[in-house]
XYZ file of C-alpha atoms in Angstrom:
579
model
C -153.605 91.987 245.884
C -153.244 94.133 248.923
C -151.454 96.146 251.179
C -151.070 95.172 255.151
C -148.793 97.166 257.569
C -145.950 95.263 259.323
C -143.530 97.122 260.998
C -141.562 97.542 257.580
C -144.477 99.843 256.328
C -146.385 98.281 253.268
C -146.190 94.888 252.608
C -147.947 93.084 249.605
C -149.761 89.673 250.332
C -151.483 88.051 247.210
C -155.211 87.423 247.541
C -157.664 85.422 244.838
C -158.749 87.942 242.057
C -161.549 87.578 239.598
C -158.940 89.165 237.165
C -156.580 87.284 238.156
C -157.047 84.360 235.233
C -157.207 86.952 232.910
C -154.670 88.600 230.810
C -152.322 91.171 231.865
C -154.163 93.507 229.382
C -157.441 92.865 231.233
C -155.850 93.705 234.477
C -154.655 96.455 233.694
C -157.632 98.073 232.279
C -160.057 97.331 234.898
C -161.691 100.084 236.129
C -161.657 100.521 240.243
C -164.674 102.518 242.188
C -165.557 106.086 242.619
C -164.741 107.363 246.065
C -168.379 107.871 246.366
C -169.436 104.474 245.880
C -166.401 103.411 248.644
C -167.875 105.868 251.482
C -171.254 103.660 250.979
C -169.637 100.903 252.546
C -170.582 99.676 255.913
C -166.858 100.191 257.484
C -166.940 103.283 256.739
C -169.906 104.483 258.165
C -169.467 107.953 259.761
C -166.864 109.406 257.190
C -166.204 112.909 257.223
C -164.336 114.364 253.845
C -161.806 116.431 255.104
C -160.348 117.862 252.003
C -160.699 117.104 248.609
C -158.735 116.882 245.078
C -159.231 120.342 243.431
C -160.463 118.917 240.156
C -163.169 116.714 241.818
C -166.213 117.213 243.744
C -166.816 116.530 247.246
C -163.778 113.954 246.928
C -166.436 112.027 245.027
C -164.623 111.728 241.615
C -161.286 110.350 242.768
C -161.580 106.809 241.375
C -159.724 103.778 243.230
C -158.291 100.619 242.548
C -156.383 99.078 245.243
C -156.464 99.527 249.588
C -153.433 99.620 251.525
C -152.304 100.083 255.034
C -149.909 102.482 256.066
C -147.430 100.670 258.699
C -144.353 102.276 260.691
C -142.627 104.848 259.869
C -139.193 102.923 259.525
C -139.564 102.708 255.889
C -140.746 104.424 252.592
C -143.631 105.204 250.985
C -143.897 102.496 248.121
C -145.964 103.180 244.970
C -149.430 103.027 245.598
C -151.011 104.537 242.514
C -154.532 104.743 242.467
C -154.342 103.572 246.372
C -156.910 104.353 249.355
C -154.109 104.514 252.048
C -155.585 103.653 255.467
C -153.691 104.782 258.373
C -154.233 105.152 262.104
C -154.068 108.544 263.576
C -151.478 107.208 266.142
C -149.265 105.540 263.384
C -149.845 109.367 261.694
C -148.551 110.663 264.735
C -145.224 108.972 264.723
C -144.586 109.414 261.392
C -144.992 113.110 261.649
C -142.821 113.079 265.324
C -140.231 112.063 262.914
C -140.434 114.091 260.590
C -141.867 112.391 257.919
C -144.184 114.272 255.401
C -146.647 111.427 254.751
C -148.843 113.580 252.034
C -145.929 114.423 250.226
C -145.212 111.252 250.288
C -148.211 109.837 249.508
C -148.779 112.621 246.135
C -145.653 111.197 244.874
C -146.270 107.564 245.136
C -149.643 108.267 243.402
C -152.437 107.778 246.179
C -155.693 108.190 245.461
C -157.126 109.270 248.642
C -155.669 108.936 252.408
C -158.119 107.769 255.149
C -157.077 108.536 258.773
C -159.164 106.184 261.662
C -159.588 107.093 265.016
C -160.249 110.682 265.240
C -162.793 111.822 266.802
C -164.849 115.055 265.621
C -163.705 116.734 269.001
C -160.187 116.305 268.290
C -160.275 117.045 264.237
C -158.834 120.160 264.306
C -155.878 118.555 265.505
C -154.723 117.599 262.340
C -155.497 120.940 260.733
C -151.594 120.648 259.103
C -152.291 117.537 257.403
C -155.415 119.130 256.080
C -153.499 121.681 254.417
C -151.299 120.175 253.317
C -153.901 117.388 251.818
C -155.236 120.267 249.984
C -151.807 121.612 248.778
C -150.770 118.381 246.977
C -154.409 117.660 245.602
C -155.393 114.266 247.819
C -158.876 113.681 249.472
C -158.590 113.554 252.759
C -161.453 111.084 254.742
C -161.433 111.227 258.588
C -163.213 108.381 260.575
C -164.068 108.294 264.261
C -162.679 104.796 265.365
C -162.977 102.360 262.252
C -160.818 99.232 262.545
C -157.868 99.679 259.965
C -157.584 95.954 258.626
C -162.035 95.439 258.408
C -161.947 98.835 256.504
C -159.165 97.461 253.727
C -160.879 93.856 253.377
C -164.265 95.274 252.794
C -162.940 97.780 250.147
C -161.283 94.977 248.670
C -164.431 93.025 248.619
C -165.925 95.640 246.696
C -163.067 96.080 244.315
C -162.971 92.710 243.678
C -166.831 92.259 243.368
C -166.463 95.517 240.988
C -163.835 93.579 238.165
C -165.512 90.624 238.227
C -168.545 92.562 237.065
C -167.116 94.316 234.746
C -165.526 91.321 233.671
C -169.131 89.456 233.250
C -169.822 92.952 231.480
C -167.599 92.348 228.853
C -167.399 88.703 228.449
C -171.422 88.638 228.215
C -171.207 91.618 225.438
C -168.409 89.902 223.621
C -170.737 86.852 223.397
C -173.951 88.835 222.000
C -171.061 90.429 219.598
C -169.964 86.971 218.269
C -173.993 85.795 218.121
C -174.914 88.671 215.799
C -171.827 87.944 213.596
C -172.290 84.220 213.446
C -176.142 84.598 212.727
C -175.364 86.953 209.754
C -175.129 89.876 210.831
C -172.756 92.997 209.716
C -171.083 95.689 210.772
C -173.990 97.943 210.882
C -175.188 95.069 213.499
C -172.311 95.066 215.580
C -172.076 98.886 215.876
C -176.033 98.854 216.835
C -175.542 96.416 220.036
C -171.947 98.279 220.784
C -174.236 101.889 220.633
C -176.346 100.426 222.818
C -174.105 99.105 225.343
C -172.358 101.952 225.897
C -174.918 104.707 225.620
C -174.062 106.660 222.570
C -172.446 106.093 219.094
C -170.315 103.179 217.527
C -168.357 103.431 214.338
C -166.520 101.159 212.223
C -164.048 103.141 209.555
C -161.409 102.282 207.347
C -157.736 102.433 208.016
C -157.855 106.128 207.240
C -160.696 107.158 208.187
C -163.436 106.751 206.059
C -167.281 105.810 207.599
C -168.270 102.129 206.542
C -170.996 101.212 209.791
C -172.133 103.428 211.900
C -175.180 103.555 214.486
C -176.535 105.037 217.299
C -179.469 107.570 217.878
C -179.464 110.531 215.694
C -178.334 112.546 218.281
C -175.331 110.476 219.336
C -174.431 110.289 215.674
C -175.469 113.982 215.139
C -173.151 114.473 217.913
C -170.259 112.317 216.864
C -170.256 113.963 213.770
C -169.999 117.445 214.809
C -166.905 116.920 216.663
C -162.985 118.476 215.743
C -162.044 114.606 214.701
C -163.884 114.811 211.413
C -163.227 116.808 208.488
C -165.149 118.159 206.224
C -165.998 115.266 203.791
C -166.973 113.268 206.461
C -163.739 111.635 207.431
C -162.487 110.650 210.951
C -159.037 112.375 211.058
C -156.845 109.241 212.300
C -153.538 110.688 211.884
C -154.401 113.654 215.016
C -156.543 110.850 216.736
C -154.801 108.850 219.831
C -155.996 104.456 220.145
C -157.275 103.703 223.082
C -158.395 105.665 226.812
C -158.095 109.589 227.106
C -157.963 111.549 230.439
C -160.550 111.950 232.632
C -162.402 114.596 232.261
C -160.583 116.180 229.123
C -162.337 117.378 226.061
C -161.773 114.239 224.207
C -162.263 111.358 227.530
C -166.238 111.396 225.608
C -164.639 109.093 222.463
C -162.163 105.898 222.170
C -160.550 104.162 218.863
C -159.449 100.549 218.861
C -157.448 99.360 215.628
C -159.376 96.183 213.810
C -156.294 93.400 213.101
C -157.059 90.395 211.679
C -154.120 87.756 210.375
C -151.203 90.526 211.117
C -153.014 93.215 208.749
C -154.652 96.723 210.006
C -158.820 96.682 208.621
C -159.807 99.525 210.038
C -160.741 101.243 213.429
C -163.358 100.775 215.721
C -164.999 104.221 217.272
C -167.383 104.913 220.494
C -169.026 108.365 221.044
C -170.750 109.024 223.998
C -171.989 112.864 225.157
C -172.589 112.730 228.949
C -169.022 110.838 230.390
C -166.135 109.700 229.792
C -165.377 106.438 228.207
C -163.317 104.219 230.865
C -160.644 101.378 230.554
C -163.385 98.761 230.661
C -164.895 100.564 228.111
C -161.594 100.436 225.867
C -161.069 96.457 226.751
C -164.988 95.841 225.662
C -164.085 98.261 222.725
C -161.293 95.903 221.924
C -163.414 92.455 222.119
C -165.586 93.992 219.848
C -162.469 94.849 217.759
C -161.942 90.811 217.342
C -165.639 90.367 216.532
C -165.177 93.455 213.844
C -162.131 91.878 212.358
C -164.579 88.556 212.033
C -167.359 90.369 210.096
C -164.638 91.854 207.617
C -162.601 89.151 207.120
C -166.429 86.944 206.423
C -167.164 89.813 204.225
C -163.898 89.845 202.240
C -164.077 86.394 201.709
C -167.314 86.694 199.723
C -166.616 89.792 198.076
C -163.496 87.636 196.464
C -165.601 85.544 194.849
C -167.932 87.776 193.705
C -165.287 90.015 192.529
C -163.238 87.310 190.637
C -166.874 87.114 188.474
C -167.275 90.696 188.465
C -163.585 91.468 187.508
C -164.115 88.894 184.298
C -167.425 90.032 183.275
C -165.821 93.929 183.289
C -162.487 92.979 181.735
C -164.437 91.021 178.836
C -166.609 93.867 178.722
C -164.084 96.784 177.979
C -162.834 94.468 175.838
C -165.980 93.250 173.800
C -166.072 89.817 174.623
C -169.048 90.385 176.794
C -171.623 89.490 173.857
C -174.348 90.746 172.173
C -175.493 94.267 174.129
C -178.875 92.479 175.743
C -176.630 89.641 177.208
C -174.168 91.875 178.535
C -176.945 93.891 180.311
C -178.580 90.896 181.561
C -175.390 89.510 183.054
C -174.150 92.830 184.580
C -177.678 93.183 186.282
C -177.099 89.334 187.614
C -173.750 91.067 189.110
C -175.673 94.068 190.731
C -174.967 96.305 188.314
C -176.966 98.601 185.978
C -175.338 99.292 182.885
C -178.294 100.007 180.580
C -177.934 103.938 180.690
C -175.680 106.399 179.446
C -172.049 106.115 180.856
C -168.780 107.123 181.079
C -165.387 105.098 181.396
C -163.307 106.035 184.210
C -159.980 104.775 184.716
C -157.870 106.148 187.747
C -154.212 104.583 187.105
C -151.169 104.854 189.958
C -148.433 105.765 189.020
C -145.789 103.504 191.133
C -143.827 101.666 189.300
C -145.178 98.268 191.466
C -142.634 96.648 189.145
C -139.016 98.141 190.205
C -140.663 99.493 193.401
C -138.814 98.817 197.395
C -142.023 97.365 198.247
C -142.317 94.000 199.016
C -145.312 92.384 197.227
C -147.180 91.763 199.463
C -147.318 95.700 200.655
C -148.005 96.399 196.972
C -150.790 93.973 196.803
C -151.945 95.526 200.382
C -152.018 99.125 198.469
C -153.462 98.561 195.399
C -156.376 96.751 197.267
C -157.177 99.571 199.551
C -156.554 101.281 196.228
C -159.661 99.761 194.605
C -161.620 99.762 198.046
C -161.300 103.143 198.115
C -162.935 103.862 195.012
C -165.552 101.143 195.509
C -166.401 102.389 198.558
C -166.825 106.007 196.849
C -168.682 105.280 194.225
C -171.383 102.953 196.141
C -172.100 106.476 197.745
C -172.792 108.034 194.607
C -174.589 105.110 192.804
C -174.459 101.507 194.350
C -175.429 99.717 191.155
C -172.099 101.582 189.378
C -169.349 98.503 188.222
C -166.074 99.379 189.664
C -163.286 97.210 189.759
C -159.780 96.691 190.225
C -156.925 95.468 187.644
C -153.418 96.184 188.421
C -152.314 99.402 188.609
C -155.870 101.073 187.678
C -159.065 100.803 189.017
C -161.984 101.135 186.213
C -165.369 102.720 187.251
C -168.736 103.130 184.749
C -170.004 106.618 185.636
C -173.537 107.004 184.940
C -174.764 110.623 183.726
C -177.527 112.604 182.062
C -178.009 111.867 178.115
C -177.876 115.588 177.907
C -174.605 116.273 180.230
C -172.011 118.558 179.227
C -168.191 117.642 179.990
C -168.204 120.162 182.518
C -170.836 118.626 184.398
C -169.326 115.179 184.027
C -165.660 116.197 185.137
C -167.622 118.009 188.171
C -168.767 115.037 188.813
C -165.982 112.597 188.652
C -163.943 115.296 190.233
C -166.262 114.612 193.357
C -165.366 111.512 194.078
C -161.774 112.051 193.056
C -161.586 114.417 195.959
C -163.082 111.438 197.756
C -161.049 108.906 197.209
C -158.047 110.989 197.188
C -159.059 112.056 200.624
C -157.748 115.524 202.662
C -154.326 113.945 203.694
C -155.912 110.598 204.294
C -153.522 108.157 205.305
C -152.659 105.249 203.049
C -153.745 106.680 199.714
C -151.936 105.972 196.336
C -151.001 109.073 193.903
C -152.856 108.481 190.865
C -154.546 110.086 187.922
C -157.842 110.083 186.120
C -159.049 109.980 182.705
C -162.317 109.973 181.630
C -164.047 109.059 178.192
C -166.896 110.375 176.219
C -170.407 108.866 177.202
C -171.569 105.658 175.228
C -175.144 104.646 174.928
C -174.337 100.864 174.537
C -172.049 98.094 176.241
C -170.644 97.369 172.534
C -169.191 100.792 172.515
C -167.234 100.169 175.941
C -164.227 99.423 174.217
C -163.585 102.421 172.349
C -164.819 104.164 175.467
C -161.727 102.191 177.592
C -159.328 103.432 174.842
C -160.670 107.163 175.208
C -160.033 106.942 179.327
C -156.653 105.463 178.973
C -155.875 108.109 176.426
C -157.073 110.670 178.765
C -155.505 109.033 182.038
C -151.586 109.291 179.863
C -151.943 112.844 177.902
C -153.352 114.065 181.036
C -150.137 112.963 183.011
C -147.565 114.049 180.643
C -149.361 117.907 180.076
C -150.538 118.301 184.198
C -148.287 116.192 186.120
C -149.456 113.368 188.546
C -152.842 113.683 190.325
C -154.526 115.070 186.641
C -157.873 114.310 185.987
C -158.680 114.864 182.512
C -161.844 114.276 180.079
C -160.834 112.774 176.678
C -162.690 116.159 174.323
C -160.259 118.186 176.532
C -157.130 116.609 175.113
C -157.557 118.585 171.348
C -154.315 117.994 169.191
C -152.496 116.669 171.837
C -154.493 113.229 171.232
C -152.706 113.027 168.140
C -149.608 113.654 169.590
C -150.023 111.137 172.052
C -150.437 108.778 169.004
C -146.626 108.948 167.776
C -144.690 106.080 169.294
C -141.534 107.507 169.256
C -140.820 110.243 171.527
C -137.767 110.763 170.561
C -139.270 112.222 167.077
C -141.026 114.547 169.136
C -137.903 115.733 170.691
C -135.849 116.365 167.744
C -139.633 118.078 166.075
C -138.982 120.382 169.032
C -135.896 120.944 168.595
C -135.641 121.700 165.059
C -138.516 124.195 165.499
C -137.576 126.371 168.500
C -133.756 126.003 168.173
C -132.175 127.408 171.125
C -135.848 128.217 172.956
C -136.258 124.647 173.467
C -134.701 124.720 176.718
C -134.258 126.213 179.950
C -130.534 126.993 179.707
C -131.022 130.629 179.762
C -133.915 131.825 181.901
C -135.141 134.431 179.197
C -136.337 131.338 177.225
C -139.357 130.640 179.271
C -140.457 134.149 178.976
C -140.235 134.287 175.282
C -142.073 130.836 174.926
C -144.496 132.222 176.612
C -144.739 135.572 174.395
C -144.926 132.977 171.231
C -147.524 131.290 172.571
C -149.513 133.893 173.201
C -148.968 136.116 170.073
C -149.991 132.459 168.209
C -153.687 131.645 170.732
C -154.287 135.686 169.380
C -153.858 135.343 165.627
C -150.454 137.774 165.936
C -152.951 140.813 167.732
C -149.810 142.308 169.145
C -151.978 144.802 171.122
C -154.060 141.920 172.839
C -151.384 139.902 173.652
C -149.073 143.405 174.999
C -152.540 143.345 177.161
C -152.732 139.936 178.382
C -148.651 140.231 179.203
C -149.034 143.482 180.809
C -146.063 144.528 178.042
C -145.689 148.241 176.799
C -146.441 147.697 173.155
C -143.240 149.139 172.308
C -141.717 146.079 174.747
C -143.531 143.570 172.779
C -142.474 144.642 169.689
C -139.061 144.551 170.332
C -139.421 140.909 171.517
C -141.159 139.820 168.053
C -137.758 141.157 166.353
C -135.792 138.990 168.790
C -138.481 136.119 168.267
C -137.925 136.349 164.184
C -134.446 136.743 164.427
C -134.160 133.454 166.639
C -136.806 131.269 164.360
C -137.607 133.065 161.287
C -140.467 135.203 160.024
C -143.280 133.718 161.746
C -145.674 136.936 161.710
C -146.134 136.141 157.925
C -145.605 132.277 157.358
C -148.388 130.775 158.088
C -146.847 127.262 157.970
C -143.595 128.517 160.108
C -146.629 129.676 163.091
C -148.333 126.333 162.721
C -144.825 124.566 163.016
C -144.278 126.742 166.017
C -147.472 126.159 167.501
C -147.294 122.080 167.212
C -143.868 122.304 168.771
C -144.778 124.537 171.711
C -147.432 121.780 172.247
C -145.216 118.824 172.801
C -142.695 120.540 174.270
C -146.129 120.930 176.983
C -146.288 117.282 177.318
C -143.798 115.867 180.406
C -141.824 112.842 179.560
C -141.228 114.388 175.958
């Protein structure tokens, strides 16, 4: 489409378009052409820039996408954004005997640039006031001697037009290559390789929230990408701060663009471009978004063989950590056949949510949705750490087989696990489900799975109940509370606890707490009233006068032995939540 004077002012008339069978979304992000690629064409031979935007150069980074004519002064100024505004310097000249202020005008419609024909260099100086003000309200101003108003519009069109159906042959052409590499096999490491190279710097696929699963580019790019403010410190691109689609011109952040991956209704991830030396345009976005499509191909191929595999893989585990896998060298044999190396020493780690999916608002498919990002999450941690580690999903728990040194200690195994804990868990990572960890003693042999499944679980619910959600806790950590765990009725616990600490059982009275705490204490130090005065920065004199109150409330503890270790069981369950 454009703009031809009548004596109305603007008036649209509707030419052919290459974009014009396209989508609205297409037309709308196709880019137009620099100023400086416009003042190349023939018509405008001769061209002087008169004034130019103050956040461009030379008038050369003002970037078009339509022509109009300006026509008679009888009317308004409609929008024009984006618009090179052609207007003789006679029709000027009315406009401004009438006191219209065609710059202002033109600013607030949007313009782009304002070109006035038919002034001679001799006479320039003549329009000094529209200069100024040209430079006031940030427009380039072009001045041509002569110029015929109508050739100067139809050629820019030309180019315009001959500019989106390039761009349009751009993107159809890349989408193409993008579906070729899919359809002969390839994955998202491919796709991110040809979109790195079309664009000039980096490509990324991550997940929903964040998290790197293809990337390419040249080191540099990628060096590059990495280094930016959008990524934290693990490694993750920070989605929540991070806006979909084009960024200003010229900003800090023009350089990248996200596109969200949707295939059948459902979010798979985003799609990233980094590039160091301009900014990433509309048509850059729109190829961005075909490639989305392809993207949302590749994963939805890949998920569709990773559910078979993992219905296998989910039976072989499950019969595993139950010992139904058979005899330990057919159980090694048939995890290798899955990809997985089991003959080492492992661990059992179970991470369990803690949403009850069963009385929960959620409709289940958004519980189904969870708990498989859930387990993706934790696969896609632990392929990091060891790619030939089983980890599955079941339910409310995901179950991974840690692999450590015959020799490690439990501290170096939680360090470990706690790694990709803090993974998986994510700094405020979108999409994440609460959960806790437990972790079980190593095993040398797939027969002693089960008992290493039972330790885990054990670890994942004590864990819970003494730290609160989020606990990760190692099964030799647990001490007597692993026995307390064991008594099915918590109710017996309750009344234990109350029976033994009498009124300190609860919080009715604030001073409770604090003399809990002195028991405890004075118990973990054998009764060494001096060390514990020390560790509870009490006079001793203070102290002492609390073990009176103590004995008075539950008897003479300092010299029954059984009384303390009644006392010291009951201080322990009343340390377990849900008690």
């Amino acid at each position: 489409m454009v703009n031809v004077a009548n004596d109305r002012g603007l008036r649209d008339v509707e030419l052919p378009s290459a974009a014009a069978a396209a989508s609205p979304a297409v037309r709308e992000l196709v880019a137009g052409l620099s100023l400086e690629r416009l003042l190349a064409l023939p018509s405008l031979a001769g061209v002087r820039v008169a004034t130019t935007a103050p956040d461009v150069s030379a008038g050369a980074g003002a970037v078009l996408t339509r022509a109009s004519l300006l026509g008679a002064p009888q009317a308004s100024v409609p929008p024009c954004a984006g618009h090179l505004v052609v207007v003789p310097a006679d029709v000027l000249a009315r406009h401004e005997a009438q006191g219209h202020d065609v710059v202002a005008a033109l600013a607030s419609a949007g313009a782009g640039a304002l070109l006035v024909t038919g002034v001679p260099a001799a006479t320039a100086d003549e329009l000094e006031a529209t200069r100024e003000r040209a430079a006031l309200h940030g427009i380039p101003l072009l001045l041509l001697d002569g110029g015929e108003p109508d050739a100067v519009v139809t050629e820019v069109l030309g180019a315009l037009l001959d500019q989106q159906t390039a761009i349009l042959a751009r993107v159809d052409e890349a989408h193409r290559i993008l579906v070729d590499v899919v359809l002969a096999g390839g994955g998202l490491e491919d796709l991110c390789e040809r979109l790195a190279g079309f664009l000039g710097g980096a490509a990324m696929v991550t997940s929903t929230d964040g998290r790197v699963l293809a990337e390419a580019g040249s080191e540099q790019a990628l060096t590059a990408a990495h280094a930016l403010d959008c990524f934290d410190r693990t490694g993750r691109l920070v989605t929540e701060r991070e806006a979909v689609g084009t960024r200003p011109p010229g900003t800090p952040v023009s350089g990248r663009a996200l596109v969200r991956i949707v295939a059948g209704g459902l979010g798979h991830g985003l799609l990233a471009a980094f590039v160091q030396d301009r900014s990433l345009t509309a048509d850059d976005v729109h190829l961005l978004e075909r490639a989305a499509t392809v993207a949302a191909l590749a994963i939805t191929k890949e998920q569709a063989v990773s559910a078979v595999e993992s219905k296998y893989r989910a039976e072989f585990l499950r019969d595993a950590l139950a010992g139904r896998a058979g005899a330990p060298a057919e159980a090694l044999l048939h995890a290798a056949a899955l990809g997985w190396d089991i003959d080492r020493p492992l661990v059992v780690v179970v991470a369990e949510t803690y949403e009850d999916d069963e009385h929960t608002t959620r409709t289940s498919e958004e519980v189904t949705d969870l708990q498989q990002r859930f387990s993706r999450a934790w696969s896609r941690a632990m392929a990091v750490r060891d790619p030939r580690a089983p980890v599955m999903g079941f339910s409310q728990e995901v179950v991974a087989l840690f692999a450590v040194p015959g020799d490690a200690d439990t501290d170096t195994v939680m360090r470990s696990v706690g790694e990709v804990v803090r993974v998986v868990r994510g700094d405020g990572g979108g999409g994440r489900r609460t959960f806790s960890t437990g972790v079980s003693r190593p095993v040398e042999s797939p027969a002693d799975l089960p008992r290493a499944y039972e330790e885990a679980l054990s670890a994942v619910s004590v864990g819970r109940q003494l730290n609160g959600d989020g606990s990760v806790a190692h099964f030799d950590q647990l001490g007597i509370y692993r026995l307390l765990a064991l008594v099915p009725d918590s109710a017996d616990l309750r009344r234990f606890v109350e029976e033994a600490l009498g009124p300190l059982a609860d919080d009715d009275v604030p001073e409770h707490a604090d003399l809990r705490t002195t028991l405890s204490i004075l118990i973990d130090t054998n009764m060494n009233v001096a060390e514990t005065a020390r560790l509870l920065f009490f006079h001793y004199n203070t102290l002492r006068y609390r073990i009176a109150k103590l004995e008075r409330m539950l008897g003479p503890f300092t010299t029954d032995p059984q009384l303390r270790l009644k006392l010291a069981l009951a201080l322990k369950v009343h340390q377990m939540r849900g008690i």
